C-alpha cells in the first residue's frame, strides 16, 4: 500500500469554510437515543450486578462447535467469503425449525435477515407511509419504536394484561372504528419486557381481526424456542401466512454475534423484501449463513436448546423464588413461561428511575425502569408519569442462580429501605 | 425442543378470511428490482464467462489467515459471540488506514457499519426528508439509488467526464441557483460503473462548494485502496471532515462476506448515526469485528493489498489490451487507475441490452448494459433511450487474464457481427 501517499500535505491545504453542519432530516433533528440504550450504557460499569440487559448467557454459547463449523466451511467452501444469494440449505433448516413451532411454510417464504431487528426495519419500510398509524402495546420492545421512528408514525397503544397478554379487544375497537394501522406489532411469546405470553383465544382472535381488516401483524418471536413449562403455544404465524409476518432469530438460541435471523412472509412479497434488504445492507454474510447451516447439519441444535431451556428455567425459578423472599408483599410480578425477562410492579407511586440510581450507587445492582419501554414517550416530555413508572424489568438469563439470589436480595433491600416495606 | 409441539392441528384450525394482501407503503408499491440485480440474476448461469458482477477474485481471499484469526478469537475472547459495543481496537486500525489515504481522523469519528451499503442507507435516513432533492451523477452506482428510494427523492443529475470525473460546475450551478440537495453522492476514486477518478482540481472545488453551501457529500470509497498506477489521490474526506461523510469497506480489500465497513463522520453526529444503526440491525457482528481486528493486528493487510493490486493490475491491463485488439476502432473506453471496472462506449445508436442477449446466447459471455446505471430511470419508463444505452460495464477483477482475453475476444466478435465493424 505504499502507493497510498497523499499528493498533498493537509496542513497547508485544508480549506476554510464558513458554513455550519449540514441540515438533517426532520425526524433526525427530533431523534433521541432510547432511554433503554442510555440506561444500558450507564449500568455497564465494572462491579455492577446487572439484570438490565437482554443478554443470553455467554458461558452457554456453543463456542467449540461454532469454531469447528467455521473452520470446516472456510476449508471446504470456496464461496464462503464471497458475495452470494441467500443460502438455500439454511432456508430448508429454517422450514424445519418453523414446523417445530407449528408453522407450515416452504423455503420460498423464508427470507434471511441480519437479525430480527433488520426484519422490523424492513417491514416498517414496506408498510409505513409518513405519519401512518401503527398499533403497539403500551409497554413494548424499544426496537420496534426505533424501526418506525423515521416515518414519524401515529402511535396507537393498547394495554397488556399480565396474564393473558395484549388487549386484543382494544385492537378490535380501533379496527371497527375504521382505523387502518400500517402494522400491528406483537411479541406473542415471552413478551419483552413483560414476560407474558398471549392466550390461545387472543391469538386466534387477533389473527382473525388482522386478516379480516387486511392489516399486517409483525410477529417478533426471538424467544419462541426458549420455553420452560410444558408445551409452547403455536405462534400467530401458525394460524395464517398472509397477514402475519413472522420474525425469528439465531441470537437467543445460538449467539447474538452471528447477526442472523429470518422472516416468514408471503412468497409474493419476497422480491420487494429483497429490494429493501439490498438497500439496507446488500445481503447477510454468506460465511455466517454457511457456518450456521453446517452447525444445523451436524444436528447440534436440539440438544443445545434443551440445555439452554434447562439452565434458563433454573435461573427464572431462582429469580421468582428470590422475589418472593425479598420483595414486599404488595409487589406483583409476571411468571414467564420462557424467554429472559420478569416484569415487576412495585406498590404505590414509586419511581423506578430514582430507584435505579440508588440501587446502582448503594447496592451495585441494576435493572431497567419500566418507563424505558413506554410506547408513547409523550408523557415523559410533558412531565407526566408514564404508566410504567413504578415498574421494572429484570433479566434472568445472564446471571447464575446464586448471583440472582444475591442481586434480588440487594434490590429488595433498596426497595424496602426506600418505601418502608418489610 | 420436545416442548415445541403445537397445541393444535393446523389442518382443522386454519382460519378462513376474505381480505387480500395488506396494503404497502406508497413507495413500496412503485418499487422495482434494480435492472442491475435482475441482470446479475440472468447471467449467473453455469458456463457463462461473466464480466457482469462486481465480484472480487475469490482465489485471492486470505482464507487461511482468516481461518486462523477466527479460531484464535473464538478460543480466547469470551465476548466474541455476545452483543457488544463497537470494538475500539478495530476503530484504531481504521484511523491508521484512513491516514494512509491522507485522511486525518480520530477513533471517535469512526463509525462501524455492516458494509458500505449500510452507510449509504444510514446517511439517506439522516439527511433526506420525503421528496428531498439529491445530486447524483447520470451514471451511478445503483446502491445509492436504492438507499434513497424510500424517501421518493427528487433526483438531480450531473454528467461525468470520462477523464476527469463528475461535472462539478453543474453541481455549482444547482447550488448557486438556490437548490439545497439533501446530499451529493460521489465515487471519487475508480468510479462504479465508469472507472474514472475525479481530478484533484475538481475534488478541491467540490468540497469547497459543499462546505460553502452546507450540503453533505457522501463519499463512497470501496476501491480507494485498490490503486494500480502511481500514487492515489487523497479522497474528498482529506480536504474536510465536516461536510464529507466517508464510507470505506473491507469487502474489496478482505472479503465481501465479512459485511463490515466504516464511516468517518463528524464526532457530533455519531450518537444520531448510532440510533439509526440500532434501528437498522442493532449492531455489526462483534465476532467479525474481533476477527478482522486480529487480522489487522497480525499485520497481514499491507502485503495482501499489494498482492491484490499486483494481480488486479494484470487483469486490468489484459482487458485494456484485449479491448484494443478486439473492439471496433470507433469504440471508447475508460482506463481506470484502480478499482474493478472499465466503461465502454460503443459507436452509434447501439442498444447494449439487446447486445447482452446475443452475447449470452451466442458467445456465453456477459456484461452489464450501461442503462442499468442511469440515475434517472424515467427515460426507461417513457421509452426514450437512456444516454447510456450504447454503453456497457466490464468487470476485470473476477477473471484471470487468460479468460479476460478470451471473453473480450468473444464479445468483440458479437459487437463486430452486429454492427459490421472489423
PDB file of N, CA and C in Angstrom, chain B residues 19-109:
ATOM      1  N   UNK B  19     -60.132 -11.044   3.256  1.00  0.00           N
ATOM      2  CA  UNK B  19     -59.350  -9.900   2.775  1.00  0.00           C
ATOM      3  C   UNK B  19     -58.117 -10.344   1.994  1.00  0.00           C
ATOM      4  N   UNK B  20     -57.587  -9.425   1.208  1.00  0.00           N
ATOM      5  CA  UNK B  20     -56.422  -9.737   0.390  1.00  0.00           C
ATOM      6  C   UNK B  20     -55.132  -9.413   1.109  1.00  0.00           C
ATOM      7  N   UNK B  21     -54.132  -9.059   0.341  1.00  0.00           N
ATOM      8  CA  UNK B  21     -52.820  -8.725   0.890  1.00  0.00           C
ATOM      9  C   UNK B  21     -52.909  -7.412   1.659  1.00  0.00           C
ATOM     10  N   UNK B  22     -52.067  -7.247   2.667  1.00  0.00           N
ATOM     11  CA  UNK B  22     -52.036  -5.951   3.357  1.00  0.00           C
ATOM     12  C   UNK B  22     -51.514  -4.863   2.418  1.00  0.00           C
ATOM     13  N   UNK B  23     -51.994  -3.645   2.579  1.00  0.00           N
ATOM     14  CA  UNK B  23     -51.529  -2.544   1.726  1.00  0.00           C
ATOM     15  C   UNK B  23     -50.086  -2.157   2.055  1.00  0.00           C
ATOM     16  N   UNK B  24     -49.346  -1.802   1.023  1.00  0.00           N
ATOM     17  CA  UNK B  24     -47.945  -1.428   1.193  1.00  0.00           C
ATOM     18  C   UNK B  24     -47.786   0.085   1.210  1.00  0.00           C
ATOM     19  N   UNK B  25     -46.656   0.543   1.709  1.00  0.00           N
ATOM     20  CA  UNK B  25     -46.319   1.960   1.643  1.00  0.00           C
ATOM     21  C   UNK B  25     -46.304   2.407   0.180  1.00  0.00           C
ATOM     22  N   UNK B  26     -46.565   3.682  -0.034  1.00  0.00           N
ATOM     23  CA  UNK B  26     -46.667   4.204  -1.398  1.00  0.00           C
ATOM     24  C   UNK B  26     -45.436   3.876  -2.228  1.00  0.00           C
ATOM     25  N   UNK B  27     -44.243   4.172  -1.693  1.00  0.00           N
ATOM     26  CA  UNK B  27     -43.019   3.944  -2.477  1.00  0.00           C
ATOM     27  C   UNK B  27     -42.836   2.461  -2.760  1.00  0.00           C
ATOM     28  N   UNK B  28     -43.266   1.609  -1.805  1.00  0.00           N
ATOM     29  CA  UNK B  28     -43.059   0.169  -1.974  1.00  0.00           C
ATOM     30  C   UNK B  28     -43.982  -0.396  -3.060  1.00  0.00           C
ATOM     31  N   UNK B  29     -45.121   0.260  -3.264  1.00  0.00           N
ATOM     32  CA  UNK B  29     -46.000  -0.166  -4.367  1.00  0.00           C
ATOM     33  C   UNK B  29     -45.324   0.059  -5.721  1.00  0.00           C
ATOM     34  N   UNK B  30     -44.580   1.176  -5.820  1.00  0.00           N
ATOM     35  CA  UNK B  30     -43.927   1.524  -7.090  1.00  0.00           C
ATOM     36  C   UNK B  30     -42.618   0.768  -7.310  1.00  0.00           C
ATOM     37  N   UNK B  31     -42.061   0.268  -6.231  1.00  0.00           N
ATOM     38  CA  UNK B  31     -40.700  -0.265  -6.241  1.00  0.00           C
ATOM     39  C   UNK B  31     -40.494  -1.359  -7.284  1.00  0.00           C
ATOM     40  N   UNK B  32     -39.354  -1.259  -7.966  1.00  0.00           N
ATOM     41  CA  UNK B  32     -38.958  -2.325  -8.886  1.00  0.00           C
ATOM     42  C   UNK B  32     -37.585  -2.839  -8.451  1.00  0.00           C
ATOM     43  N   UNK B  33     -37.300  -4.061  -8.822  1.00  0.00           N
ATOM     44  CA  UNK B  33     -35.949  -4.578  -8.645  1.00  0.00           C
ATOM     45  C   UNK B  33     -35.032  -3.761  -9.551  1.00  0.00           C
ATOM     46  N   UNK B  34     -33.812  -3.467  -9.118  1.00  0.00           N
ATOM     47  CA  UNK B  34     -32.927  -2.708  -9.990  1.00  0.00           C
ATOM     48  C   UNK B  34     -32.571  -3.576 -11.191  1.00  0.00           C
ATOM     49  N   UNK B  35     -32.417  -2.914 -12.328  1.00  0.00           N
ATOM     50  CA  UNK B  35     -32.082  -3.633 -13.546  1.00  0.00           C
ATOM     51  C   UNK B  35     -30.747  -4.358 -13.362  1.00  0.00           C
ATOM     52  N   UNK B  36     -29.818  -3.737 -12.622  1.00  0.00           N
ATOM     53  CA  UNK B  36     -28.530  -4.385 -12.373  1.00  0.00           C
ATOM     54  C   UNK B  36     -28.735  -5.741 -11.714  1.00  0.00           C
ATOM     55  N   UNK B  37     -29.542  -5.765 -10.662  1.00  0.00           N
ATOM     56  CA  UNK B  37     -29.744  -7.008  -9.925  1.00  0.00           C
ATOM     57  C   UNK B  37     -30.452  -8.039 -10.793  1.00  0.00           C
ATOM     58  N   UNK B  38     -31.409  -7.583 -11.579  1.00  0.00           N
ATOM     59  CA  UNK B  38     -32.111  -8.521 -12.463  1.00  0.00           C
ATOM     60  C   UNK B  38     -31.141  -9.141 -13.447  1.00  0.00           C
ATOM     61  N   UNK B  39     -30.279  -8.306 -13.990  1.00  0.00           N
ATOM     62  CA  UNK B  39     -29.347  -8.819 -14.989  1.00  0.00           C
ATOM     63  C   UNK B  39     -28.328  -9.746 -14.371  1.00  0.00           C
ATOM     64  N   UNK B  40     -27.879  -9.418 -13.162  1.00  0.00           N
ATOM     65  CA  UNK B  40     -26.932 -10.303 -12.496  1.00  0.00           C
ATOM     66  C   UNK B  40     -27.555 -11.676 -12.299  1.00  0.00           C
ATOM     67  N   UNK B  41     -28.850 -11.706 -11.991  1.00  0.00           N
ATOM     68  CA  UNK B  41     -29.522 -12.992 -11.819  1.00  0.00           C
ATOM     69  C   UNK B  41     -29.587 -13.738 -13.153  1.00  0.00           C
ATOM     70  N   UNK B  42     -29.863 -13.004 -14.224  1.00  0.00           N
ATOM     71  CA  UNK B  42     -29.994 -13.635 -15.542  1.00  0.00           C
ATOM     72  C   UNK B  42     -28.674 -14.251 -15.997  1.00  0.00           C
ATOM     73  N   UNK B  43     -27.564 -13.548 -15.781  1.00  0.00           N
ATOM     74  CA  UNK B  43     -26.288 -14.034 -16.327  1.00  0.00           C
ATOM     75  C   UNK B  43     -25.568 -15.001 -15.392  1.00  0.00           C
ATOM     76  N   UNK B  44     -26.141 -15.254 -14.214  1.00  0.00           N
ATOM     77  CA  UNK B  44     -25.473 -16.156 -13.264  1.00  0.00           C
ATOM     78  C   UNK B  44     -25.779 -17.615 -13.603  1.00  0.00           C
ATOM     79  N   UNK B  45     -25.615 -17.958 -14.886  1.00  0.00           N
ATOM     80  CA  UNK B  45     -25.861 -19.348 -15.283  1.00  0.00           C
ATOM     81  C   UNK B  45     -24.526 -20.076 -15.394  1.00  0.00           C
ATOM     82  N   UNK B  46     -24.519 -21.374 -15.220  1.00  0.00           N
ATOM     83  CA  UNK B  46     -23.260 -22.105 -15.384  1.00  0.00           C
ATOM     84  C   UNK B  46     -22.783 -21.974 -16.827  1.00  0.00           C
ATOM     85  N   UNK B  47     -21.488 -21.886 -17.002  1.00  0.00           N
ATOM     86  CA  UNK B  47     -20.925 -21.839 -18.350  1.00  0.00           C
ATOM     87  C   UNK B  47     -20.823 -20.452 -18.939  1.00  0.00           C
ATOM     88  N   UNK B  48     -21.353 -19.442 -18.244  1.00  0.00           N
ATOM     89  CA  UNK B  48     -21.236 -18.071 -18.753  1.00  0.00           C
ATOM     90  C   UNK B  48     -19.935 -17.459 -18.230  1.00  0.00           C
ATOM     91  N   UNK B  49     -19.145 -16.904 -19.135  1.00  0.00           N
ATOM     92  CA  UNK B  49     -17.959 -16.151 -18.736  1.00  0.00           C
ATOM     93  C   UNK B  49     -18.443 -14.734 -18.435  1.00  0.00           C
ATOM     94  N   UNK B  50     -18.414 -14.369 -17.173  1.00  0.00           N
ATOM     95  CA  UNK B  50     -19.103 -13.136 -16.798  1.00  0.00           C
ATOM     96  C   UNK B  50     -18.159 -12.007 -16.417  1.00  0.00           C
ATOM     97  N   UNK B  51     -18.340 -10.885 -17.101  1.00  0.00           N
ATOM     98  CA  UNK B  51     -17.727  -9.614 -16.698  1.00  0.00           C
ATOM     99  C   UNK B  51     -18.801  -8.728 -16.048  1.00  0.00           C
ATOM    100  N   UNK B  52     -19.887  -9.354 -15.587  1.00  0.00           N
ATOM    101  CA  UNK B  52     -21.053  -8.580 -15.168  1.00  0.00           C
ATOM    102  C   UNK B  52     -20.954  -8.093 -13.720  1.00  0.00           C
ATOM    103  N   UNK B  53     -20.726  -8.991 -12.791  1.00  0.00           N
ATOM    104  CA  UNK B  53     -20.789  -8.626 -11.375  1.00  0.00           C
ATOM    105  C   UNK B  53     -19.648  -7.721 -10.952  1.00  0.00           C
ATOM    106  N   UNK B  54     -19.690  -7.317  -9.704  1.00  0.00           N
ATOM    107  CA  UNK B  54     -18.596  -6.542  -9.127  1.00  0.00           C
ATOM    108  C   UNK B  54     -17.867  -7.385  -8.103  1.00  0.00           C
ATOM    109  N   UNK B  55     -17.579  -8.634  -8.471  1.00  0.00           N
ATOM    110  CA  UNK B  55     -17.024  -9.568  -7.502  1.00  0.00           C
ATOM    111  C   UNK B  55     -15.501  -9.479  -7.449  1.00  0.00           C
ATOM    112  N   UNK B  56     -14.957  -9.463  -6.246  1.00  0.00           N
ATOM    113  CA  UNK B  56     -13.507  -9.637  -6.142  1.00  0.00           C
ATOM    114  C   UNK B  56     -13.119 -11.072  -6.509  1.00  0.00           C
ATOM    115  N   UNK B  57     -11.822 -11.295  -6.679  1.00  0.00           N
ATOM    116  CA  UNK B  57     -11.318 -12.622  -7.052  1.00  0.00           C
ATOM    117  C   UNK B  57     -11.306 -13.527  -5.823  1.00  0.00           C
ATOM    118  N   UNK B  58     -12.129 -14.582  -5.800  1.00  0.00           N
ATOM    119  CA  UNK B  58     -12.187 -15.406  -4.582  1.00  0.00           C
ATOM    120  C   UNK B  58     -10.881 -16.146  -4.305  1.00  0.00           C
ATOM    121  N   UNK B  59     -10.103 -16.440  -5.375  1.00  0.00           N
ATOM    122  CA  UNK B  59      -8.849 -17.168  -5.141  1.00  0.00           C
ATOM    123  C   UNK B  59      -7.819 -16.304  -4.415  1.00  0.00           C
ATOM    124  N   UNK B  60      -8.074 -15.012  -4.335  1.00  0.00           N
ATOM    125  CA  UNK B  60      -7.161 -14.124  -3.603  1.00  0.00           C
ATOM    126  C   UNK B  60      -7.614 -13.846  -2.165  1.00  0.00           C
ATOM    127  N   UNK B  61      -8.772 -14.360  -1.770  1.00  0.00           N
ATOM    128  CA  UNK B  61      -9.208 -14.119  -0.381  1.00  0.00           C
ATOM    129  C   UNK B  61      -8.160 -14.691   0.586  1.00  0.00           C
ATOM    130  N   UNK B  62      -7.916 -13.997   1.677  1.00  0.00           N
ATOM    131  CA  UNK B  62      -6.935 -14.510   2.652  1.00  0.00           C
ATOM    132  C   UNK B  62      -7.580 -15.569   3.554  1.00  0.00           C
ATOM    133  N   UNK B  63      -8.031 -16.654   2.934  1.00  0.00           N
ATOM    134  CA  UNK B  63      -8.856 -17.632   3.651  1.00  0.00           C
ATOM    135  C   UNK B  63      -8.107 -18.282   4.815  1.00  0.00           C
ATOM    136  N   UNK B  64      -6.856 -18.672   4.582  1.00  0.00           N
ATOM    137  CA  UNK B  64      -6.123 -19.340   5.669  1.00  0.00           C
ATOM    138  C   UNK B  64      -5.902 -18.404   6.848  1.00  0.00           C
ATOM    139  N   UNK B  65      -5.482 -17.191   6.542  1.00  0.00           N
ATOM    140  CA  UNK B  65      -5.245 -16.228   7.622  1.00  0.00           C
ATOM    141  C   UNK B  65      -6.553 -15.934   8.360  1.00  0.00           C
ATOM    142  N   UNK B  66      -7.652 -15.845   7.601  1.00  0.00           N
ATOM    143  CA  UNK B  66      -8.920 -15.545   8.272  1.00  0.00           C
ATOM    144  C   UNK B  66      -9.367 -16.722   9.129  1.00  0.00           C
ATOM    145  N   UNK B  67      -9.104 -17.939   8.666  1.00  0.00           N
ATOM    146  CA  UNK B  67      -9.424 -19.119   9.485  1.00  0.00           C
ATOM    147  C   UNK B  67      -8.609 -19.095  10.781  1.00  0.00           C
ATOM    148  N   UNK B  68      -7.353 -18.680  10.670  1.00  0.00           N
ATOM    149  CA  UNK B  68      -6.531 -18.593  11.889  1.00  0.00           C
ATOM    150  C   UNK B  68      -7.089 -17.570  12.876  1.00  0.00           C
ATOM    151  N   UNK B  69      -7.442 -16.400  12.382  1.00  0.00           N
ATOM    152  CA  UNK B  69      -7.891 -15.366  13.330  1.00  0.00           C
ATOM    153  C   UNK B  69      -9.269 -15.692  13.903  1.00  0.00           C
ATOM    154  N   UNK B  70     -10.145 -16.299  13.109  1.00  0.00           N
ATOM    155  CA  UNK B  70     -11.458 -16.656  13.678  1.00  0.00           C
ATOM    156  C   UNK B  70     -11.267 -17.705  14.770  1.00  0.00           C
ATOM    157  N   UNK B  71     -10.415 -18.712  14.514  1.00  0.00           N
ATOM    158  CA  UNK B  71     -10.175 -19.746  15.533  1.00  0.00           C
ATOM    159  C   UNK B  71      -9.580 -19.114  16.792  1.00  0.00           C
ATOM    160  N   UNK B  72      -8.643 -18.213  16.590  1.00  0.00           N
ATOM    161  CA  UNK B  72      -7.987 -17.560  17.732  1.00  0.00           C
ATOM    162  C   UNK B  72      -8.997 -16.747  18.555  1.00  0.00           C
ATOM    163  N   UNK B  73      -9.814 -15.968  17.870  1.00  0.00           N
ATOM    164  CA  UNK B  73     -10.778 -15.118  18.580  1.00  0.00           C
ATOM    165  C   UNK B  73     -11.783 -15.980  19.343  1.00  0.00           C
ATOM    166  N   UNK B  74     -12.293 -17.029  18.710  1.00  0.00           N
ATOM    167  CA  UNK B  74     -13.260 -17.879  19.407  1.00  0.00           C
ATOM    168  C   UNK B  74     -12.623 -18.572  20.613  1.00  0.00           C
ATOM    169  N   UNK B  75     -11.339 -18.922  20.490  1.00  0.00           N
ATOM    170  CA  UNK B  75     -10.679 -19.640  21.582  1.00  0.00           C
ATOM    171  C   UNK B  75     -10.309 -18.726  22.746  1.00  0.00           C
ATOM    172  N   UNK B  76     -10.152 -17.435  22.470  1.00  0.00           N
ATOM    173  CA  UNK B  76      -9.570 -16.576  23.506  1.00  0.00           C
ATOM    174  C   UNK B  76     -10.468 -15.448  24.003  1.00  0.00           C
ATOM    175  N   UNK B  77     -11.479 -15.068  23.229  1.00  0.00           N
ATOM    176  CA  UNK B  77     -12.246 -13.874  23.619  1.00  0.00           C
ATOM    177  C   UNK B  77     -13.673 -14.266  24.001  1.00  0.00           C
ATOM    178  N   UNK B  78     -13.979 -14.277  25.290  1.00  0.00           N
ATOM    179  CA  UNK B  78     -15.328 -14.708  25.702  1.00  0.00           C
ATOM    180  C   UNK B  78     -16.436 -13.761  25.237  1.00  0.00           C
ATOM    181  N   UNK B  79     -16.087 -12.554  24.795  1.00  0.00           N
ATOM    182  CA  UNK B  79     -17.107 -11.617  24.308  1.00  0.00           C
ATOM    183  C   UNK B  79     -17.360 -11.772  22.807  1.00  0.00           C
ATOM    184  N   UNK B  80     -16.672 -12.717  22.169  1.00  0.00           N
ATOM    185  CA  UNK B  80     -16.717 -12.770  20.701  1.00  0.00           C
ATOM    186  C   UNK B  80     -18.107 -13.055  20.145  1.00  0.00           C
ATOM    187  N   UNK B  81     -18.902 -13.851  20.827  1.00  0.00           N
ATOM    188  CA  UNK B  81     -20.208 -14.225  20.261  1.00  0.00           C
ATOM    189  C   UNK B  81     -21.367 -13.460  20.900  1.00  0.00           C
ATOM    190  N   UNK B  82     -21.073 -12.553  21.804  1.00  0.00           N
ATOM    191  CA  UNK B  82     -22.105 -11.817  22.545  1.00  0.00           C
ATOM    192  C   UNK B  82     -22.453 -10.503  21.837  1.00  0.00           C
ATOM    193  N   UNK B  83     -23.564  -9.887  22.234  1.00  0.00           N
ATOM    194  CA  UNK B  83     -23.791  -8.489  21.893  1.00  0.00           C
ATOM    195  C   UNK B  83     -22.639  -7.654  22.447  1.00  0.00           C
ATOM    196  N   UNK B  84     -22.328  -6.568  21.809  1.00  0.00           N
ATOM    197  CA  UNK B  84     -21.283  -5.715  22.348  1.00  0.00           C
ATOM    198  C   UNK B  84     -21.190  -4.404  21.608  1.00  0.00           C
ATOM    199  N   UNK B  85     -20.602  -3.398  22.245  1.00  0.00           N
ATOM    200  CA  UNK B  85     -20.446  -2.095  21.583  1.00  0.00           C
ATOM    201  C   UNK B  85     -19.400  -2.189  20.463  1.00  0.00           C
ATOM    202  N   UNK B  86     -19.355  -1.198  19.576  1.00  0.00           N
ATOM    203  CA  UNK B  86     -18.343  -1.191  18.518  1.00  0.00           C
ATOM    204  C   UNK B  86     -16.948  -1.374  19.121  1.00  0.00           C
ATOM    205  N   UNK B  87     -16.136  -2.176  18.453  1.00  0.00           N
ATOM    206  CA  UNK B  87     -14.861  -2.631  19.023  1.00  0.00           C
ATOM    207  C   UNK B  87     -13.789  -1.571  18.784  1.00  0.00           C
ATOM    208  N   UNK B  88     -13.390  -0.922  19.856  1.00  0.00           N
ATOM    209  CA  UNK B  88     -12.485   0.224  19.747  1.00  0.00           C
ATOM    210  C   UNK B  88     -11.134  -0.139  19.106  1.00  0.00           C
ATOM    211  N   UNK B  89     -10.535  -1.295  19.419  1.00  0.00           N
ATOM    212  CA  UNK B  89      -9.246  -1.592  18.742  1.00  0.00           C
ATOM    213  C   UNK B  89      -9.384  -1.650  17.218  1.00  0.00           C
ATOM    214  N   UNK B  90     -10.522  -2.083  16.725  1.00  0.00           N
ATOM    215  CA  UNK B  90     -10.727  -2.071  15.268  1.00  0.00           C
ATOM    216  C   UNK B  90     -10.818  -0.633  14.754  1.00  0.00           C
ATOM    217  N   UNK B  91     -11.494   0.223  15.512  1.00  0.00           N
ATOM    218  CA  UNK B  91     -11.571   1.636  15.094  1.00  0.00           C
ATOM    219  C   UNK B  91     -10.176   2.254  15.014  1.00  0.00           C
ATOM    220  N   UNK B  92      -9.300   1.845  15.938  1.00  0.00           N
ATOM    221  CA  UNK B  92      -7.930   2.396  15.898  1.00  0.00           C
ATOM    222  C   UNK B  92      -7.219   1.990  14.614  1.00  0.00           C
ATOM    223  N   UNK B  93      -7.418   0.735  14.209  1.00  0.00           N
ATOM    224  CA  UNK B  93      -6.827   0.309  12.937  1.00  0.00           C
ATOM    225  C   UNK B  93      -7.378   1.145  11.777  1.00  0.00           C
ATOM    226  N   UNK B  94      -8.654   1.439  11.830  1.00  0.00           N
ATOM    227  CA  UNK B  94      -9.263   2.191  10.736  1.00  0.00           C
ATOM    228  C   UNK B  94      -8.703   3.618  10.690  1.00  0.00           C
ATOM    229  N   UNK B  95      -8.447   4.188  11.850  1.00  0.00           N
ATOM    230  CA  UNK B  95      -7.789   5.507  11.876  1.00  0.00           C
ATOM    231  C   UNK B  95      -6.468   5.442  11.102  1.00  0.00           C
ATOM    232  N   UNK B  96      -5.718   4.352  11.286  1.00  0.00           N
ATOM    233  CA  UNK B  96      -4.442   4.227  10.562  1.00  0.00           C
ATOM    234  C   UNK B  96      -4.659   3.992   9.072  1.00  0.00           C
ATOM    235  N   UNK B  97      -5.661   3.201   8.724  1.00  0.00           N
ATOM    236  CA  UNK B  97      -5.971   3.016   7.298  1.00  0.00           C
ATOM    237  C   UNK B  97      -6.329   4.338   6.648  1.00  0.00           C
ATOM    238  N   UNK B  98      -7.117   5.136   7.352  1.00  0.00           N
ATOM    239  CA  UNK B  98      -7.519   6.426   6.800  1.00  0.00           C
ATOM    240  C   UNK B  98      -6.306   7.338   6.634  1.00  0.00           C
ATOM    241  N   UNK B  99      -5.375   7.259   7.569  1.00  0.00           N
ATOM    242  CA  UNK B  99      -4.158   8.075   7.443  1.00  0.00           C
ATOM    243  C   UNK B  99      -3.405   7.709   6.167  1.00  0.00           C
ATOM    244  N   UNK B 100      -3.429   6.431   5.802  1.00  0.00           N
ATOM    245  CA  UNK B 100      -2.764   6.025   4.551  1.00  0.00           C
ATOM    246  C   UNK B 100      -3.449   6.630   3.335  1.00  0.00           C
ATOM    247  N   UNK B 101      -4.731   6.919   3.464  1.00  0.00           N
ATOM    248  CA  UNK B 101      -5.453   7.586   2.370  1.00  0.00           C
ATOM    249  C   UNK B 101      -5.327   9.105   2.488  1.00  0.00           C
ATOM    250  N   UNK B 102      -4.593   9.568   3.457  1.00  0.00           N
ATOM    251  CA  UNK B 102      -4.414  11.009   3.598  1.00  0.00           C
ATOM    252  C   UNK B 102      -5.488  11.681   4.421  1.00  0.00           C
ATOM    253  N   UNK B 103      -6.292  10.884   5.128  1.00  0.00           N
ATOM    254  CA  UNK B 103      -7.388  11.440   5.934  1.00  0.00           C
ATOM    255  C   UNK B 103      -6.990  11.373   7.398  1.00  0.00           C
ATOM    256  N   UNK B 104      -7.002  12.519   8.030  1.00  0.00           N
ATOM    257  CA  UNK B 104      -6.685  12.583   9.449  1.00  0.00           C
ATOM    258  C   UNK B 104      -7.988  12.550  10.237  1.00  0.00           C
ATOM    259  N   UNK B 105      -8.150  11.548  11.081  1.00  0.00           N
ATOM    260  CA  UNK B 105      -9.355  11.484  11.913  1.00  0.00           C
ATOM    261  C   UNK B 105      -8.988  10.778  13.210  1.00  0.00           C
ATOM    262  N   UNK B 106      -9.882  10.800  14.161  1.00  0.00           N
ATOM    263  CA  UNK B 106      -9.624  10.069  15.402  1.00  0.00           C
ATOM    264  C   UNK B 106     -10.726   9.040  15.607  1.00  0.00           C
ATOM    265  N   UNK B 107     -10.501   8.121  16.549  1.00  0.00           N
ATOM    266  CA  UNK B 107     -11.376   6.948  16.622  1.00  0.00           C
ATOM    267  C   UNK B 107     -12.821   7.305  16.952  1.00  0.00           C
ATOM    268  N   UNK B 108     -13.054   8.440  17.612  1.00  0.00           N
ATOM    269  CA  UNK B 108     -14.434   8.830  17.919  1.00  0.00           C
ATOM    270  C   UNK B 108     -15.208   9.247  16.664  1.00  0.00           C
ATOM    271  N   UNK B 109     -14.502   9.461  15.553  1.00  0.00           N
ATOM    272  CA  UNK B 109     -15.188   9.777  14.292  1.00  0.00           C
ATOM    273  C   UNK B 109     -15.460   8.532  13.460  1.00  0.00           C
TER     274      UNK B 109
END
